[in-house]
């Protein structure tokens, strides 16, 4: 699929505003647990991808939003920007993201000779590796434009070509709602095209996390073997894993319009659990944990000295969809 050339790829993105969560009133406990409905990735994994980085203008905000919302992603970097902003390549790795090759300066490869295509790919492989991003195994041709020549060069460097199943149209002025709607169409294994520079994409990330959670989908990584989204390395079920800890959710007591979820963290005593609520449900209260809210429907929980078992009360506001949780260390 071809796209029109990008405009204002490195325009300034407005900062993501943190929204404080209004804490609901206390709710009375009811004895008798509801059937277990732990938040899992039961519907599978999807591949969130962001093209055209890295940059000082956009990459830090993108990484912050992804981490705050417990999302993994694959970032297709251009070689010229990896050379210009090596610290951002290192930040992408530190944030646990995957890095792919998106050519050196974003030409339509189908208009180039094989030698020119080879140069675009090889220089980017070197640039990303030299910046500390490792040697990419995934490659995305600009505009999705590919042919036999491009595929021959990909094979030479052991690269798997990744196009996309869904185009978010963020490069074409899509609104926040349209970007979220595009993500809502994802099914297990599928990949969506997004970019790091549109302001609306950054703003959409918390809602993307919510809509995936409502579909029991998790953001995974893209397999070089199949080109499809799979569970992140080290991932598990019954909760979420990032690094070396796991957060497992289990159902507790419940009542009219509310329920409790118990959380057990294993693998570390220095952890952060990111809980993604499904709007319009909200967290009403917590116990045995320090909690903050980067946005209205995202809670970040950290130890408060009470150990690794804690929990929270959810006010449903009419939804039966349960939240998901991911755990990271450090």
PDB file of N, CA and C in Angstrom, residues 240 242-248 263-275 287-291 299-311 325-330:
ATOM      1  N   UNK A 240       0.457  -9.571  33.620  1.00  0.00           N
ATOM      2  CA  UNK A 240       1.400  -9.070  32.631  1.00  0.00           C
ATOM      3  C   UNK A 240       2.802  -9.109  33.148  1.00  0.00           C
ATOM      4  N   UNK A 242       6.846  -7.660  32.337  1.00  0.00           N
ATOM      5  CA  UNK A 242       7.837  -6.876  31.628  1.00  0.00           C
ATOM      6  C   UNK A 242       9.097  -6.926  32.469  1.00  0.00           C
ATOM      7  N   UNK A 243      10.209  -7.369  31.920  1.00  0.00           N
ATOM      8  CA  UNK A 243      11.402  -7.519  32.731  1.00  0.00           C
ATOM      9  C   UNK A 243      11.279  -8.805  33.525  1.00  0.00           C
ATOM     10  N   UNK A 244      11.390  -8.751  34.873  1.00  0.00           N
ATOM     11  CA  UNK A 244      11.455  -9.963  35.672  1.00  0.00           C
ATOM     12  C   UNK A 244      10.418  -9.993  36.777  1.00  0.00           C
ATOM     13  N   UNK A 245       9.264  -9.401  36.581  1.00  0.00           N
ATOM     14  CA  UNK A 245       8.189  -9.517  37.566  1.00  0.00           C
ATOM     15  C   UNK A 245       6.871  -9.776  36.852  1.00  0.00           C
ATOM     16  N   UNK A 246       5.942 -10.350  37.607  1.00  0.00           N
ATOM     17  CA  UNK A 246       4.625 -10.676  37.066  1.00  0.00           C
ATOM     18  C   UNK A 246       3.553 -10.192  38.032  1.00  0.00           C
ATOM     19  N   UNK A 247       2.526  -9.554  37.504  1.00  0.00           N
ATOM     20  CA  UNK A 247       1.373  -9.135  38.297  1.00  0.00           C
ATOM     21  C   UNK A 247       0.182 -10.005  37.914  1.00  0.00           C
ATOM     22  N   UNK A 248      -0.364 -10.731  38.875  1.00  0.00           N
ATOM     23  CA  UNK A 248      -1.499 -11.616  38.645  1.00  0.00           C
ATOM     24  C   UNK A 248      -2.727 -11.062  39.348  1.00  0.00           C
ATOM     25  N   UNK A 263      -4.188  -8.284  43.757  1.00  0.00           N
ATOM     26  CA  UNK A 263      -3.002  -8.330  42.904  1.00  0.00           C
ATOM     27  C   UNK A 263      -1.865  -8.993  43.672  1.00  0.00           C
ATOM     28  N   UNK A 264      -1.245  -9.976  43.043  1.00  0.00           N
ATOM     29  CA  UNK A 264      -0.064 -10.626  43.611  1.00  0.00           C
ATOM     30  C   UNK A 264       1.108 -10.417  42.660  1.00  0.00           C
ATOM     31  N   UNK A 265       2.189  -9.808  43.141  1.00  0.00           N
ATOM     32  CA  UNK A 265       3.371  -9.559  42.327  1.00  0.00           C
ATOM     33  C   UNK A 265       4.446 -10.569  42.711  1.00  0.00           C
ATOM     34  N   UNK A 266       5.021 -11.211  41.707  1.00  0.00           N
ATOM     35  CA  UNK A 266       6.109 -12.156  41.937  1.00  0.00           C
ATOM     36  C   UNK A 266       7.316 -11.778  41.093  1.00  0.00           C
ATOM     37  N   UNK A 267       8.484 -12.206  41.537  1.00  0.00           N
ATOM     38  CA  UNK A 267       9.704 -12.017  40.765  1.00  0.00           C
ATOM     39  C   UNK A 267      10.564 -10.852  41.193  1.00  0.00           C
ATOM     40  N   UNK A 268      10.022  -9.938  41.998  1.00  0.00           N
ATOM     41  CA  UNK A 268      10.794  -8.767  42.408  1.00  0.00           C
ATOM     42  C   UNK A 268      10.099  -8.095  43.586  1.00  0.00           C
ATOM     43  N   UNK A 269      10.894  -7.358  44.372  1.00  0.00           N
ATOM     44  CA  UNK A 269      10.315  -6.531  45.438  1.00  0.00           C
ATOM     45  C   UNK A 269      10.383  -5.050  45.076  1.00  0.00           C
ATOM     46  N   UNK A 270      11.001  -4.730  43.935  1.00  0.00           N
ATOM     47  CA  UNK A 270      11.074  -3.344  43.442  1.00  0.00           C
ATOM     48  C   UNK A 270      10.358  -3.296  42.110  1.00  0.00           C
ATOM     49  N   UNK A 271       9.064  -3.018  42.134  1.00  0.00           N
ATOM     50  CA  UNK A 271       8.246  -3.167  40.940  1.00  0.00           C
ATOM     51  C   UNK A 271       7.314  -1.966  40.764  1.00  0.00           C
ATOM     52  N   UNK A 272       6.835  -1.845  39.536  1.00  0.00           N
ATOM     53  CA  UNK A 272       5.761  -0.914  39.213  1.00  0.00           C
ATOM     54  C   UNK A 272       4.735  -1.672  38.381  1.00  0.00           C
ATOM     55  N   UNK A 273       3.500  -1.662  38.844  1.00  0.00           N
ATOM     56  CA  UNK A 273       2.421  -2.309  38.103  1.00  0.00           C
ATOM     57  C   UNK A 273       1.565  -1.223  37.460  1.00  0.00           C
ATOM     58  N   UNK A 274       1.380  -1.331  36.155  1.00  0.00           N
ATOM     59  CA  UNK A 274       0.521  -0.407  35.418  1.00  0.00           C
ATOM     60  C   UNK A 274      -0.806  -1.089  35.144  1.00  0.00           C
ATOM     61  N   UNK A 275      -1.882  -0.488  35.637  1.00  0.00           N
ATOM     62  CA  UNK A 275      -3.229  -1.028  35.466  1.00  0.00           C
ATOM     63  C   UNK A 275      -3.980  -0.163  34.457  1.00  0.00           C
ATOM     64  N   UNK A 287      -5.483  -0.626  48.398  1.00  0.00           N
ATOM     65  CA  UNK A 287      -4.937  -0.970  49.712  1.00  0.00           C
ATOM     66  C   UNK A 287      -3.565  -1.621  49.539  1.00  0.00           C
ATOM     67  N   UNK A 288      -2.710  -1.389  50.526  1.00  0.00           N
ATOM     68  CA  UNK A 288      -1.352  -1.961  50.602  1.00  0.00           C
ATOM     69  C   UNK A 288      -0.454  -1.553  49.444  1.00  0.00           C
ATOM     70  N   UNK A 289      -0.661  -0.335  48.884  1.00  0.00           N
ATOM     71  CA  UNK A 289       0.141   0.074  47.736  1.00  0.00           C
ATOM     72  C   UNK A 289       0.130   1.594  47.630  1.00  0.00           C
ATOM     73  N   UNK A 290       1.172   2.149  47.050  1.00  0.00           N
ATOM     74  CA  UNK A 290       1.195   3.562  46.676  1.00  0.00           C
ATOM     75  C   UNK A 290       0.739   3.677  45.231  1.00  0.00           C
ATOM     76  N   UNK A 291      -0.289   4.483  44.977  1.00  0.00           N
ATOM     77  CA  UNK A 291      -0.859   4.575  43.630  1.00  0.00           C
ATOM     78  C   UNK A 291      -0.854   6.014  43.122  1.00  0.00           C
ATOM     79  N   UNK A 299      -3.644   3.513  36.169  1.00  0.00           N
ATOM     80  CA  UNK A 299      -3.088   3.607  37.511  1.00  0.00           C
ATOM     81  C   UNK A 299      -1.715   2.963  37.540  1.00  0.00           C
ATOM     82  N   UNK A 300      -0.767   3.623  38.177  1.00  0.00           N
ATOM     83  CA  UNK A 300       0.551   3.045  38.404  1.00  0.00           C
ATOM     84  C   UNK A 300       0.691   2.782  39.890  1.00  0.00           C
ATOM     85  N   UNK A 301       1.036   1.557  40.251  1.00  0.00           N
ATOM     86  CA  UNK A 301       1.129   1.150  41.650  1.00  0.00           C
ATOM     87  C   UNK A 301       2.544   0.717  41.980  1.00  0.00           C
ATOM     88  N   UNK A 302       3.029   1.118  43.155  1.00  0.00           N
ATOM     89  CA  UNK A 302       4.366   0.770  43.613  1.00  0.00           C
ATOM     90  C   UNK A 302       4.307   0.331  45.071  1.00  0.00           C
ATOM     91  N   UNK A 303       5.311  -0.420  45.540  1.00  0.00           N
ATOM     92  CA  UNK A 303       5.280  -0.923  46.923  1.00  0.00           C
ATOM     93  C   UNK A 303       5.232   0.215  47.946  1.00  0.00           C
ATOM     94  N   UNK A 304       4.511  -0.055  49.042  1.00  0.00           N
ATOM     95  CA  UNK A 304       4.493   0.916  50.140  1.00  0.00           C
ATOM     96  C   UNK A 304       5.007   0.314  51.441  1.00  0.00           C
ATOM     97  N   UNK A 305       5.704  -0.813  51.321  1.00  0.00           N
ATOM     98  CA  UNK A 305       6.235  -1.486  52.501  1.00  0.00           C
ATOM     99  C   UNK A 305       5.352  -2.587  53.030  1.00  0.00           C
ATOM    100  N   UNK A 306       4.212  -2.822  52.392  1.00  0.00           N
ATOM    101  CA  UNK A 306       3.264  -3.840  52.863  1.00  0.00           C
ATOM    102  C   UNK A 306       3.413  -5.174  52.148  1.00  0.00           C
ATOM    103  N   UNK A 307       4.459  -5.303  51.332  1.00  0.00           N
ATOM    104  CA  UNK A 307       4.675  -6.554  50.616  1.00  0.00           C
ATOM    105  C   UNK A 307       4.177  -6.512  49.186  1.00  0.00           C
ATOM    106  N   UNK A 308       4.040  -7.699  48.599  1.00  0.00           N
ATOM    107  CA  UNK A 308       3.718  -7.823  47.184  1.00  0.00           C
ATOM    108  C   UNK A 308       2.267  -8.190  46.915  1.00  0.00           C
ATOM    109  N   UNK A 309       1.431  -8.194  47.955  1.00  0.00           N
ATOM    110  CA  UNK A 309       0.013  -8.504  47.761  1.00  0.00           C
ATOM    111  C   UNK A 309      -0.804  -7.275  48.119  1.00  0.00           C
ATOM    112  N   UNK A 310      -1.608  -6.829  47.159  1.00  0.00           N
ATOM    113  CA  UNK A 310      -2.370  -5.602  47.337  1.00  0.00           C
ATOM    114  C   UNK A 310      -3.637  -5.694  46.495  1.00  0.00           C
ATOM    115  N   UNK A 311      -4.378  -4.622  46.428  1.00  0.00           N
ATOM    116  CA  UNK A 311      -5.593  -4.690  45.633  1.00  0.00           C
ATOM    117  C   UNK A 311      -6.242  -3.341  45.445  1.00  0.00           C
ATOM    118  N   UNK A 325      -3.185  -5.629  33.554  1.00  0.00           N
ATOM    119  CA  UNK A 325      -2.046  -5.122  34.317  1.00  0.00           C
ATOM    120  C   UNK A 325      -0.747  -5.651  33.748  1.00  0.00           C
ATOM    121  N   UNK A 326       0.286  -4.812  33.767  1.00  0.00           N
ATOM    122  CA  UNK A 326       1.639  -5.223  33.384  1.00  0.00           C
ATOM    123  C   UNK A 326       2.586  -4.828  34.502  1.00  0.00           C
ATOM    124  N   UNK A 327       3.664  -5.574  34.650  1.00  0.00           N
ATOM    125  CA  UNK A 327       4.610  -5.357  35.731  1.00  0.00           C
ATOM    126  C   UNK A 327       5.987  -5.071  35.154  1.00  0.00           C
ATOM    127  N   UNK A 328       6.665  -4.070  35.702  1.00  0.00           N
ATOM    128  CA  UNK A 328       8.046  -3.762  35.304  1.00  0.00           C
ATOM    129  C   UNK A 328       8.879  -3.560  36.553  1.00  0.00           C
ATOM    130  N   UNK A 329      10.179  -3.766  36.429  1.00  0.00           N
ATOM    131  CA  UNK A 329      11.071  -3.665  37.574  1.00  0.00           C
ATOM    132  C   UNK A 329      11.961  -2.442  37.443  1.00  0.00           C
ATOM    133  N   UNK A 330      12.576  -2.057  38.552  1.00  0.00           N
ATOM    134  CA  UNK A 330      13.525  -0.950  38.556  1.00  0.00           C
ATOM    135  C   UNK A 330      12.901   0.355  38.982  1.00  0.00           C
TER     136      UNK A 330
END
